[in-house]
PDB file of C-alpha atoms in Angstrom:
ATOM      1  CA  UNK A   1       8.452 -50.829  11.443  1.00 44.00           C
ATOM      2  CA  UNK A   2      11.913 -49.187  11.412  1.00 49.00           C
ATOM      3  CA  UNK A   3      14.659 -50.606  12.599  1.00 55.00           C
ATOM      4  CA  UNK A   4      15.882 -49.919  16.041  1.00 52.00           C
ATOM      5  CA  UNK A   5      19.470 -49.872  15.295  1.00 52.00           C
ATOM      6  CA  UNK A   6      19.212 -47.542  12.296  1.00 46.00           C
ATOM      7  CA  UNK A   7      17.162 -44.875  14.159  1.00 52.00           C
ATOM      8  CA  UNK A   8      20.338 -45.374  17.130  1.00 48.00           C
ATOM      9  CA  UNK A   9      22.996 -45.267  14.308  1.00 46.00           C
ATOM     10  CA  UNK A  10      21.599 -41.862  13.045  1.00 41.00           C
ATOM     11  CA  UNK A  11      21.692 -40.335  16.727  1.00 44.00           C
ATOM     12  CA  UNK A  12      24.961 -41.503  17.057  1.00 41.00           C
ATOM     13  CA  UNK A  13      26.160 -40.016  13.487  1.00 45.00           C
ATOM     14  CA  UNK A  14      24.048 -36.748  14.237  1.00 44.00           C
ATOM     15  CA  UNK A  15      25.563 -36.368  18.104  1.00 41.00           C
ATOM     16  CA  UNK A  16      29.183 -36.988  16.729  1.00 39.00           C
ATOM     17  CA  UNK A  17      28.997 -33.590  14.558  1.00 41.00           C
ATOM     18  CA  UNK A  18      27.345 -31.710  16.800  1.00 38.00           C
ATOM     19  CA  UNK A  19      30.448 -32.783  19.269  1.00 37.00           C
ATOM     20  CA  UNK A  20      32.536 -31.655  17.154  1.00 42.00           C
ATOM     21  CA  UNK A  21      30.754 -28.658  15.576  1.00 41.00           C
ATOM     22  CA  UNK A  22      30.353 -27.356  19.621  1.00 40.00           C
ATOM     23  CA  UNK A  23      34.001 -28.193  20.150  1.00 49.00           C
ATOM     24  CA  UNK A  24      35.915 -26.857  17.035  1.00 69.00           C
ATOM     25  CA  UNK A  25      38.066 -24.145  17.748  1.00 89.00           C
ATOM     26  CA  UNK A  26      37.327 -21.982  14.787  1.00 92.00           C
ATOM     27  CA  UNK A  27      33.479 -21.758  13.550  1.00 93.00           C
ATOM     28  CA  UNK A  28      31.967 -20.180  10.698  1.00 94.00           C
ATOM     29  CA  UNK A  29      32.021 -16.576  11.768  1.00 95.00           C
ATOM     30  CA  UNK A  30      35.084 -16.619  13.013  1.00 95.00           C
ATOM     31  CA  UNK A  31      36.601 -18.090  10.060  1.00 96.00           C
ATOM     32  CA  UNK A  32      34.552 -15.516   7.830  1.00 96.00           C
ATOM     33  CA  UNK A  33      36.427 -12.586  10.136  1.00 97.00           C
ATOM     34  CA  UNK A  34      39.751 -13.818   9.647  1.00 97.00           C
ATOM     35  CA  UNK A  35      39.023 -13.878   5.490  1.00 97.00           C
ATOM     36  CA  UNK A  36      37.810 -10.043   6.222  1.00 97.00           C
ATOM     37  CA  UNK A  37      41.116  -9.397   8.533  1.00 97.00           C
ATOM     38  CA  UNK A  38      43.036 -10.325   6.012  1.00 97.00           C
ATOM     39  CA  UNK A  39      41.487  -8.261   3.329  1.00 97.00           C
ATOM     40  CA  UNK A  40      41.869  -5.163   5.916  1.00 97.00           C
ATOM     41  CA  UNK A  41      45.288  -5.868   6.234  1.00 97.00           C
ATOM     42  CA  UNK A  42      46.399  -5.872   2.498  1.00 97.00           C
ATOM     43  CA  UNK A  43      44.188  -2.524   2.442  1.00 97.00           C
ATOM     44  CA  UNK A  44      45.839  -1.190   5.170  1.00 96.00           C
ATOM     45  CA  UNK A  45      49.023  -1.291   3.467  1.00 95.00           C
ATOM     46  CA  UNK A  46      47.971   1.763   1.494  1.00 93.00           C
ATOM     47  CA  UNK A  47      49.359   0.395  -1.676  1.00 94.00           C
ATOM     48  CA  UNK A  48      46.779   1.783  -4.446  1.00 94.00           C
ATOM     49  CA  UNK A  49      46.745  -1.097  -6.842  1.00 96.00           C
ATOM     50  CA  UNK A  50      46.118  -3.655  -4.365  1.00 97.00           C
ATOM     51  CA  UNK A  51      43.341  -2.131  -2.937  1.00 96.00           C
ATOM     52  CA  UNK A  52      41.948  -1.626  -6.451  1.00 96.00           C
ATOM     53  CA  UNK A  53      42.629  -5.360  -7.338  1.00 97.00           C
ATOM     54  CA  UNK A  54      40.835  -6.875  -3.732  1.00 97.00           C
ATOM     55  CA  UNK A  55      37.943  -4.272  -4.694  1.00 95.00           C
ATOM     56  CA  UNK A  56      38.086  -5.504  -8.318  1.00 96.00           C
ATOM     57  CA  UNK A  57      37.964  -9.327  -7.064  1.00 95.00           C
ATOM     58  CA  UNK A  58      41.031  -9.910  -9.327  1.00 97.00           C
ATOM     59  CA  UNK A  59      43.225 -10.453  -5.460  1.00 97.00           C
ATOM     60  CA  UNK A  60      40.958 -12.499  -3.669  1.00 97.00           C
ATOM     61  CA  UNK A  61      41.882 -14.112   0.052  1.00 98.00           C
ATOM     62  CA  UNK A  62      40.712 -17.724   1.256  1.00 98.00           C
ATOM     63  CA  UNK A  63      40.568 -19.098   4.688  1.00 97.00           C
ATOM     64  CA  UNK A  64      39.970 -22.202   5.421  1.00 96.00           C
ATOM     65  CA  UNK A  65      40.285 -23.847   9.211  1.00 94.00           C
ATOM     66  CA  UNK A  66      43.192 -26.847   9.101  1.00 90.00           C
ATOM     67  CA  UNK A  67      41.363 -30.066  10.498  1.00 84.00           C
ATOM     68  CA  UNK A  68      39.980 -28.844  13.911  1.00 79.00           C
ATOM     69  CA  UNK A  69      43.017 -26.928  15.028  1.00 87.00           C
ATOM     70  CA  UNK A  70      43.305 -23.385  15.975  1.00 93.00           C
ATOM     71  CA  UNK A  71      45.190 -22.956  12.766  1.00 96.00           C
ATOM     72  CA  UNK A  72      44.032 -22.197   9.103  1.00 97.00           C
ATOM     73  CA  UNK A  73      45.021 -21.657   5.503  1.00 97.00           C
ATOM     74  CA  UNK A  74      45.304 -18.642   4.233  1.00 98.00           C
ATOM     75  CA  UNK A  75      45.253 -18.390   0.344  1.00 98.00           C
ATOM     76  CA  UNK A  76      45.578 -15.625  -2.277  1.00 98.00           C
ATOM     77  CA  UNK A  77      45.242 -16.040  -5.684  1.00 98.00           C
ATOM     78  CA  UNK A  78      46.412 -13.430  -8.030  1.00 98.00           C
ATOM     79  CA  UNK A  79      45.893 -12.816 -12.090  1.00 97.00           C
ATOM     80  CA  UNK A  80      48.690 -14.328 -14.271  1.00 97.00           C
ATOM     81  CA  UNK A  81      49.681 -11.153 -16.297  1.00 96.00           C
ATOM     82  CA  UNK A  82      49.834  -8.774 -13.061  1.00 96.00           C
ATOM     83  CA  UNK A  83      52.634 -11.311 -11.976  1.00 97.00           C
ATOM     84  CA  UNK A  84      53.810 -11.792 -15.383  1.00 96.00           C
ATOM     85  CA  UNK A  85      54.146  -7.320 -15.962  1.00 94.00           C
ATOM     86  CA  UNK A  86      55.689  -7.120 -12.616  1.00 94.00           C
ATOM     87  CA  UNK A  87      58.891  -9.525 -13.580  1.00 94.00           C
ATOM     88  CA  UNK A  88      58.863  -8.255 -16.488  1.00 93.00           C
ATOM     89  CA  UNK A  89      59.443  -4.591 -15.107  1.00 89.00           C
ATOM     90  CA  UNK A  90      62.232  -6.220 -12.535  1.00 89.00           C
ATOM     91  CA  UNK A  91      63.765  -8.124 -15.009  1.00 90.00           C
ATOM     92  CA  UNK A  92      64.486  -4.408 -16.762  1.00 87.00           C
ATOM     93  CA  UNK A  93      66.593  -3.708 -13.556  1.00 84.00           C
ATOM     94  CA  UNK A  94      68.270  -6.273 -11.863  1.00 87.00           C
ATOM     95  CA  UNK A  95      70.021  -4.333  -9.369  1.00 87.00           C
ATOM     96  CA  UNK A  96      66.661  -3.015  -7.917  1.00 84.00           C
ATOM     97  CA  UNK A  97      65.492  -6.794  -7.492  1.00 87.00           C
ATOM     98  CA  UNK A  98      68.772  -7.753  -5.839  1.00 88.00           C
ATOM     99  CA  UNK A  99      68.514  -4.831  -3.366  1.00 88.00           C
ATOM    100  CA  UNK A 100      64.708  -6.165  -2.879  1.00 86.00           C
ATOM    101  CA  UNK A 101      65.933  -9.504  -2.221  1.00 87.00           C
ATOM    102  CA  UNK A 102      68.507  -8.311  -0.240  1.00 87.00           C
ATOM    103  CA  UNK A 103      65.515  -6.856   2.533  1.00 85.00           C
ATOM    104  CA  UNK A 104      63.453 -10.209   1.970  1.00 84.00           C
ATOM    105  CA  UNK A 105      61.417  -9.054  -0.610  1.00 88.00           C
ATOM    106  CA  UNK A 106      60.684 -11.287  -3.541  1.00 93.00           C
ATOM    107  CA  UNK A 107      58.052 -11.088  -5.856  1.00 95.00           C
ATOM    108  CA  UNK A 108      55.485 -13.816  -6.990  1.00 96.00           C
ATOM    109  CA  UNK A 109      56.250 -16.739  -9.530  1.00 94.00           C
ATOM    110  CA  UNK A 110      52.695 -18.356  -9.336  1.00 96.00           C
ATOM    111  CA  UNK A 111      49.107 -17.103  -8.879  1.00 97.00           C
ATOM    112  CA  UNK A 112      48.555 -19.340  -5.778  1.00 98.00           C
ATOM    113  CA  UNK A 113      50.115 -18.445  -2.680  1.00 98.00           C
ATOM    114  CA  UNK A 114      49.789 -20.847   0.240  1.00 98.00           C
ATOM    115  CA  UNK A 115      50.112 -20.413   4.312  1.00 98.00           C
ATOM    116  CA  UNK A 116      49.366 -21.899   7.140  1.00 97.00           C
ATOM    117  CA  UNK A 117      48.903 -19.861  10.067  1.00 97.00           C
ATOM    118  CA  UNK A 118      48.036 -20.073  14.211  1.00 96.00           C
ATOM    119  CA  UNK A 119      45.278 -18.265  15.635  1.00 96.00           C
ATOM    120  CA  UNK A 120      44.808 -16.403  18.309  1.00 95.00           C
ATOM    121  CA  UNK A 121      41.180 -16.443  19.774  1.00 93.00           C
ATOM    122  CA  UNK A 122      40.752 -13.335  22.106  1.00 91.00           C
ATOM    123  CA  UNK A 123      40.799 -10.951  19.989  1.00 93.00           C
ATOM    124  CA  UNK A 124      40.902 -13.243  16.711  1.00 95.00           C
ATOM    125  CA  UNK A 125      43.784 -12.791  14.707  1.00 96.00           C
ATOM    126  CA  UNK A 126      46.729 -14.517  13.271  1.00 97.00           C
ATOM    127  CA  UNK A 127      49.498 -15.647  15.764  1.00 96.00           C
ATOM    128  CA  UNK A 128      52.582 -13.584  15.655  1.00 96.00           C
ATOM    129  CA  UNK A 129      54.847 -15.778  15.102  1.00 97.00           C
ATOM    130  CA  UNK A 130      53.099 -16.025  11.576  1.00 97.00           C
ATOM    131  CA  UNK A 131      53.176 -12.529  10.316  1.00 96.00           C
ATOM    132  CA  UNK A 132      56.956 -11.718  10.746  1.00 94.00           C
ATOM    133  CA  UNK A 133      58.922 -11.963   7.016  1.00 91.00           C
ATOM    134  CA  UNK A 134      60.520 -15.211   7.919  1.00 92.00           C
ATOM    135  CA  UNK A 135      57.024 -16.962   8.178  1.00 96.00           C
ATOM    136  CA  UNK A 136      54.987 -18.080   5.152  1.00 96.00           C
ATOM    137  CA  UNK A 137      52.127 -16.008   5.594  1.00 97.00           C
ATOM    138  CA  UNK A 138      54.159 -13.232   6.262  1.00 96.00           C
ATOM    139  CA  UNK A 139      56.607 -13.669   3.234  1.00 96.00           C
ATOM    140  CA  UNK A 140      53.633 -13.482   1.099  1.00 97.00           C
ATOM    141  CA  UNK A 141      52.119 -10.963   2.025  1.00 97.00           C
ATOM    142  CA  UNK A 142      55.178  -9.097   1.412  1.00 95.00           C
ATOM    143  CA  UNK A 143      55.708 -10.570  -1.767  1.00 96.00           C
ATOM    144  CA  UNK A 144      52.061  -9.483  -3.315  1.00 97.00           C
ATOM    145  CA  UNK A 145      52.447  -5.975  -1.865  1.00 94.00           C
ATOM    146  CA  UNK A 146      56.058  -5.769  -3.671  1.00 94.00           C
ATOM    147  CA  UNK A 147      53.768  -6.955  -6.485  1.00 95.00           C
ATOM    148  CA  UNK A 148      51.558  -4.177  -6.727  1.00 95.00           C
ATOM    149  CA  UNK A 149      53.854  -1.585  -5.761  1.00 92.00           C
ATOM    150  CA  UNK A 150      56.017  -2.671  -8.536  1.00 92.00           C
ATOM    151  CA  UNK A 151      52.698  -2.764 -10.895  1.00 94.00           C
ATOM    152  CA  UNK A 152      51.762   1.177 -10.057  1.00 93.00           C
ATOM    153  CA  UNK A 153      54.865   2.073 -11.680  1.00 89.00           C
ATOM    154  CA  UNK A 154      53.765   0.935 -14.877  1.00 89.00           C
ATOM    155  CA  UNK A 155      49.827   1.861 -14.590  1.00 91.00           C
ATOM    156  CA  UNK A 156      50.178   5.309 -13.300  1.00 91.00           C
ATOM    157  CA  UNK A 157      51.924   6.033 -16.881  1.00 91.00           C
ATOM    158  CA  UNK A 158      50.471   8.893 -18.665  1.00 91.00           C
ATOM    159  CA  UNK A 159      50.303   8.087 -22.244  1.00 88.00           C
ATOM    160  CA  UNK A 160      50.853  11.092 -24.297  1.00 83.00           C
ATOM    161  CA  UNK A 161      48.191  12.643 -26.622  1.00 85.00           C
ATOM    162  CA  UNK A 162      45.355  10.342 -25.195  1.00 86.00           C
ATOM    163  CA  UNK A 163      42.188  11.704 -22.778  1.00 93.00           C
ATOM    164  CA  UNK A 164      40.866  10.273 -19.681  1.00 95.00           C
ATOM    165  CA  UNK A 165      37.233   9.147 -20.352  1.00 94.00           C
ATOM    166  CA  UNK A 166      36.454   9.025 -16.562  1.00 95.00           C
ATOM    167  CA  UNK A 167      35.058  11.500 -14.776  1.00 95.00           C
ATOM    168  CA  UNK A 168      36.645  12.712 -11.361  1.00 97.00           C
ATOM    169  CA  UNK A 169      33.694  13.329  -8.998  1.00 97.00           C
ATOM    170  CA  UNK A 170      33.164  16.458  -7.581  1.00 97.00           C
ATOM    171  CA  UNK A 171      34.863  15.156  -4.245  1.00 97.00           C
ATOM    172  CA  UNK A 172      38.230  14.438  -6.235  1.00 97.00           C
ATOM    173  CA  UNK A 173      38.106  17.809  -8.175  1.00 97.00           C
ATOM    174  CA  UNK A 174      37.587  19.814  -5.109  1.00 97.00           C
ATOM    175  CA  UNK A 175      40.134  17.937  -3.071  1.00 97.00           C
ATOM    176  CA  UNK A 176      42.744  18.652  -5.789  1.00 97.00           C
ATOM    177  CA  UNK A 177      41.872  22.219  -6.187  1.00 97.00           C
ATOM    178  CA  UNK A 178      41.809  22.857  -2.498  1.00 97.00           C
ATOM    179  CA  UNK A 179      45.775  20.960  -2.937  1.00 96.00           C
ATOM    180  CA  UNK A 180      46.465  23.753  -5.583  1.00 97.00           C
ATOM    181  CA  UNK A 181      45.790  26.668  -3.833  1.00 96.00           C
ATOM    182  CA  UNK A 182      47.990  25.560  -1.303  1.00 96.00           C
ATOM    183  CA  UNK A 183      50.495  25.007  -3.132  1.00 95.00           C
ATOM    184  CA  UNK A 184      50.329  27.622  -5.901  1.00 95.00           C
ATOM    185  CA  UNK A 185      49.023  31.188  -6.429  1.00 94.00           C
ATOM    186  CA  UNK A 186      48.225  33.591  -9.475  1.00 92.00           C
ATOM    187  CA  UNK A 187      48.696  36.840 -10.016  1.00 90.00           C
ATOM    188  CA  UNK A 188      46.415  37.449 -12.768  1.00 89.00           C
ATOM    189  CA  UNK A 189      44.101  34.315 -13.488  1.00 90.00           C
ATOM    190  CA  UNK A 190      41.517  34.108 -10.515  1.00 90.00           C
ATOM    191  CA  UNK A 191      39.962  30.855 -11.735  1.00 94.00           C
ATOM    192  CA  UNK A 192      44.121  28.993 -11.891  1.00 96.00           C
ATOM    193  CA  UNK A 193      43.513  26.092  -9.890  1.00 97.00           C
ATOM    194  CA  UNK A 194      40.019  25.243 -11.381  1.00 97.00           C
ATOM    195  CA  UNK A 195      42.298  25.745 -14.703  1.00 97.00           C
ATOM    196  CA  UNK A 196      44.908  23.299 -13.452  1.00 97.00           C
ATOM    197  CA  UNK A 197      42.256  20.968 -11.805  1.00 97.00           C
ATOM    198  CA  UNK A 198      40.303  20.786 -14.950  1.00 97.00           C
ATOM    199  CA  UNK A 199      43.239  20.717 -17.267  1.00 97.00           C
ATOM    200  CA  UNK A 200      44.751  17.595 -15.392  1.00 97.00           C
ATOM    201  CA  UNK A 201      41.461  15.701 -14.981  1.00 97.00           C
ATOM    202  CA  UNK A 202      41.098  15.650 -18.655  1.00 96.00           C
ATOM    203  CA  UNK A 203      44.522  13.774 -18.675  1.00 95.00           C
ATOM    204  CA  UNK A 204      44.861  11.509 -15.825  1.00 96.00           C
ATOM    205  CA  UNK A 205      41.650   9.017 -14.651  1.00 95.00           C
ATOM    206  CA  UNK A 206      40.962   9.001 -10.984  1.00 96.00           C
ATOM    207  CA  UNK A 207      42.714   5.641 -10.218  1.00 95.00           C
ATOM    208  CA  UNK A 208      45.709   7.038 -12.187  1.00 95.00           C
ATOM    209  CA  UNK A 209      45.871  10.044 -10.134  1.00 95.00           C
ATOM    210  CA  UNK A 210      45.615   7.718  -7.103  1.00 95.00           C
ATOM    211  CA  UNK A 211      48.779   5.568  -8.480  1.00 94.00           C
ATOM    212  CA  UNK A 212      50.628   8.770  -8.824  1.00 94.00           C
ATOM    213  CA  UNK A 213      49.943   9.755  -5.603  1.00 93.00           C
ATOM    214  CA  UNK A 214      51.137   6.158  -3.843  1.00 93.00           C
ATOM    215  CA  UNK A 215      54.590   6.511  -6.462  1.00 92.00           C
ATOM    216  CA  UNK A 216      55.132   9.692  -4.934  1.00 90.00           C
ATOM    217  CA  UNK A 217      55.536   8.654  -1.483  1.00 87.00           C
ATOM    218  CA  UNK A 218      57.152   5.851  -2.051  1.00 80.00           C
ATOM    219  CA  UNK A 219      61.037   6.623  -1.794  1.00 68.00           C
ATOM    220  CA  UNK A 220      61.557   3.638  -4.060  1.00 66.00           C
ATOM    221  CA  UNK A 221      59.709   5.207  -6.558  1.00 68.00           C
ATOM    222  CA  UNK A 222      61.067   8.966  -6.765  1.00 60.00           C
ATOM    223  CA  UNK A 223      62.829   8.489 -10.306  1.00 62.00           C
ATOM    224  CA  UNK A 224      60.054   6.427 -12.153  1.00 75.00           C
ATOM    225  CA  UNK A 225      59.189   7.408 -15.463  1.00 83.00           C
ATOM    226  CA  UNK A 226      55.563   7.648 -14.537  1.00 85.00           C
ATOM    227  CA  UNK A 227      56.505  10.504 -12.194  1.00 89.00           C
ATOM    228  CA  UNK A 228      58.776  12.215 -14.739  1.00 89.00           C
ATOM    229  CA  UNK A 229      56.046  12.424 -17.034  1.00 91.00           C
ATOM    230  CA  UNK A 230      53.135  13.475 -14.832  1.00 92.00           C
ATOM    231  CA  UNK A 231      55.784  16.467 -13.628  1.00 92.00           C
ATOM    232  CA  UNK A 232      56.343  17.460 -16.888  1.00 93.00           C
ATOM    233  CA  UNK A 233      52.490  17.491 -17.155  1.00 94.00           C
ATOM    234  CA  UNK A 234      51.623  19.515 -14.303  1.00 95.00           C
ATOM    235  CA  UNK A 235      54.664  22.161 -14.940  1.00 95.00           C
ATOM    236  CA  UNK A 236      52.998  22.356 -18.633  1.00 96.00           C
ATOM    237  CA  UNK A 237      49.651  23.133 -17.138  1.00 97.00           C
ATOM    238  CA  UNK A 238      51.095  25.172 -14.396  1.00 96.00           C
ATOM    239  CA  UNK A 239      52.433  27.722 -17.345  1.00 96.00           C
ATOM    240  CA  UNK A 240      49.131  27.534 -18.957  1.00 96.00           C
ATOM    241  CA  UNK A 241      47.187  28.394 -16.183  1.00 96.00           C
ATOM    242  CA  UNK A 242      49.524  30.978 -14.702  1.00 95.00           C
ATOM    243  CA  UNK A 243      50.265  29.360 -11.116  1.00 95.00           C
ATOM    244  CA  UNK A 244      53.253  29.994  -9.618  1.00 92.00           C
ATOM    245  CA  UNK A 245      54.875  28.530  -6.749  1.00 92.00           C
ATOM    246  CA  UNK A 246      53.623  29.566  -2.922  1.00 89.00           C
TER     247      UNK A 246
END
C-alpha cells in the first residue's frame, strides 16, 4: 500500500509548478517570439552580411527568461575570425574607429555578447529603455551591425582574374538588366544590357553583388576599395558592350 504522505508530497510538488508555470510572466511562446523579434530586427537593419550570417546560423540569437521576471537574456554569439577580420580592417585605419567611437560605435572583442533586457507584454517586445545605445542590449546590437558592415568591405572584393561559380537566378539577372536599361542605352548593340548583365555575373556571385550594393549606400563606405574595383569593372564592361550613359 503506498504511502499517504508520498502520494500528498507529489501533489504538492506537481501543484507548485503548475503555480508557477500559470503565473510566469513570460511562457514558452512568448519567449520563442522575442528570439524571432530579435532575429527580425538585426534583418531589418538591411546590412547584407548579417542577414547572410543569421541565415547561415554562423549569428545566432538566444533568449532566455531571467528567473520569473518580465525580463530576459538576450545572447548573440558570433564566429571568432568575422570579429577577428573586422579589427583587423579597423586597426588599418585608426581614425575611422575613433570617429566610430566617437558616435558610440564599437566593435566586438568576444564572440559572446550578453544583455539583459525588460519586456513589454502588449504587444511583446523589448522595453525601451533597453534598446537606446546607452543600454546593453542596445550597445550590442550596434556593435555586431558595425561588425558586419565593416566585414562587407572586405567580402564584396572582386578578386581579379578569378570567375564566379554561382549562378545568378533568372530573378537577379532580370532585375539587373531591367537596372541597365535604365541607366544606360546603345546605339548600336541591341542585346547591351544582356551583354553587361551576363558579362558581370560571370565576375561577381550573387551575395557579392548584394555586398556591393549595401557598400554603395552606405556613405561610410563611398571610397572602399571594393567599390573602386567593381567601378572599374562595370566601366570595362560598359566599353565592351557599348552602353553609354542615359
Amino acid at each position: 500500500m503506498r504511502n499517504p504522505m508520498f502520494r500528498h508530497l507529489v501533489f504538492a510538488i506537481f501543484s507548485i509548478i503548475s503555480f508557477n508555470n500559470a503565473y510566469a510572466c513570460l511562457d514558452d511562446k512568448a519567449i520563442v517570439q522575442l528570439k524571432a523579434n530579435e532575429e527580425a530586427h538585426l534583418i531589418s537593419r538591411n546590412v547584407a552580411t548579417m542577414t547572410d550570417a543569421i541565415e547561415d546560423k554562423l549569428l545566432s540569437v538566444q533568449v532566455k527568461q531571467l528567473d520569473d521576471t518580465c525580463s530576459v537574456t538576450i545572447t548573440y554569439r558570433l564566429p571568432d575570425e568575422d570579429i577577428a577580420e573586422a579589427n583587423k580592417l579597423l586597426d588599418s585605419n585608426p581614425a575611422k574607429r575613433i570617429m566610430l567611437a566617437g558616435q558610440g560605435y564599437v566593435l566586438p572583442t568576444q564572440s559572446t555578447l550578453i544583455a539583459n533586457a525588460g519586456v513589454n507584454l502588449n504587444p511583446l517586445s523589448i522595453k525601451h529603455q533597453d534598446i537606446l545605445q546607452s543600454a546593453d542590449l542596445g550597445r550590442n546590437r550596434a556593435s555586431v551591425e558595425l561588425l558586419y558592415a565593416t566585414l562587407a568591405q572586405t567580402r564584396a572584393v572582386i578578386i581579379p582574374n578569378t570567375k564566379n561559380t554561382e549562378p545568378w537566378p533568372m530573378s537577379l539577372m532580370d532585375q539587373e538588366k531591367s537596372l541597365c536599361e535604365s541607366q544606360y542605352t546603345s546605339d548600336s548593340n541591341q542585346s547591351a544590357c544582356t551583354c553587361k548583365t551576363d558579362a558581370i555575373s560571370k565576375k561577381v556571385s550573387p551575395r557579392q553583388l548584394r555586398y556591393i550594393k549595401y557598400l554603395q549606400n552606405d556613405p561610410y563606405s563611398s571610397t572602399t576599395s571594393a567599390l573602386a574595383i567593381y567601378r572599374d569593372l562595370s566601366e570595362q564592361v560598359n566599353f565592351e558592350c557599348k552602353l553609354i550613359k542615359r
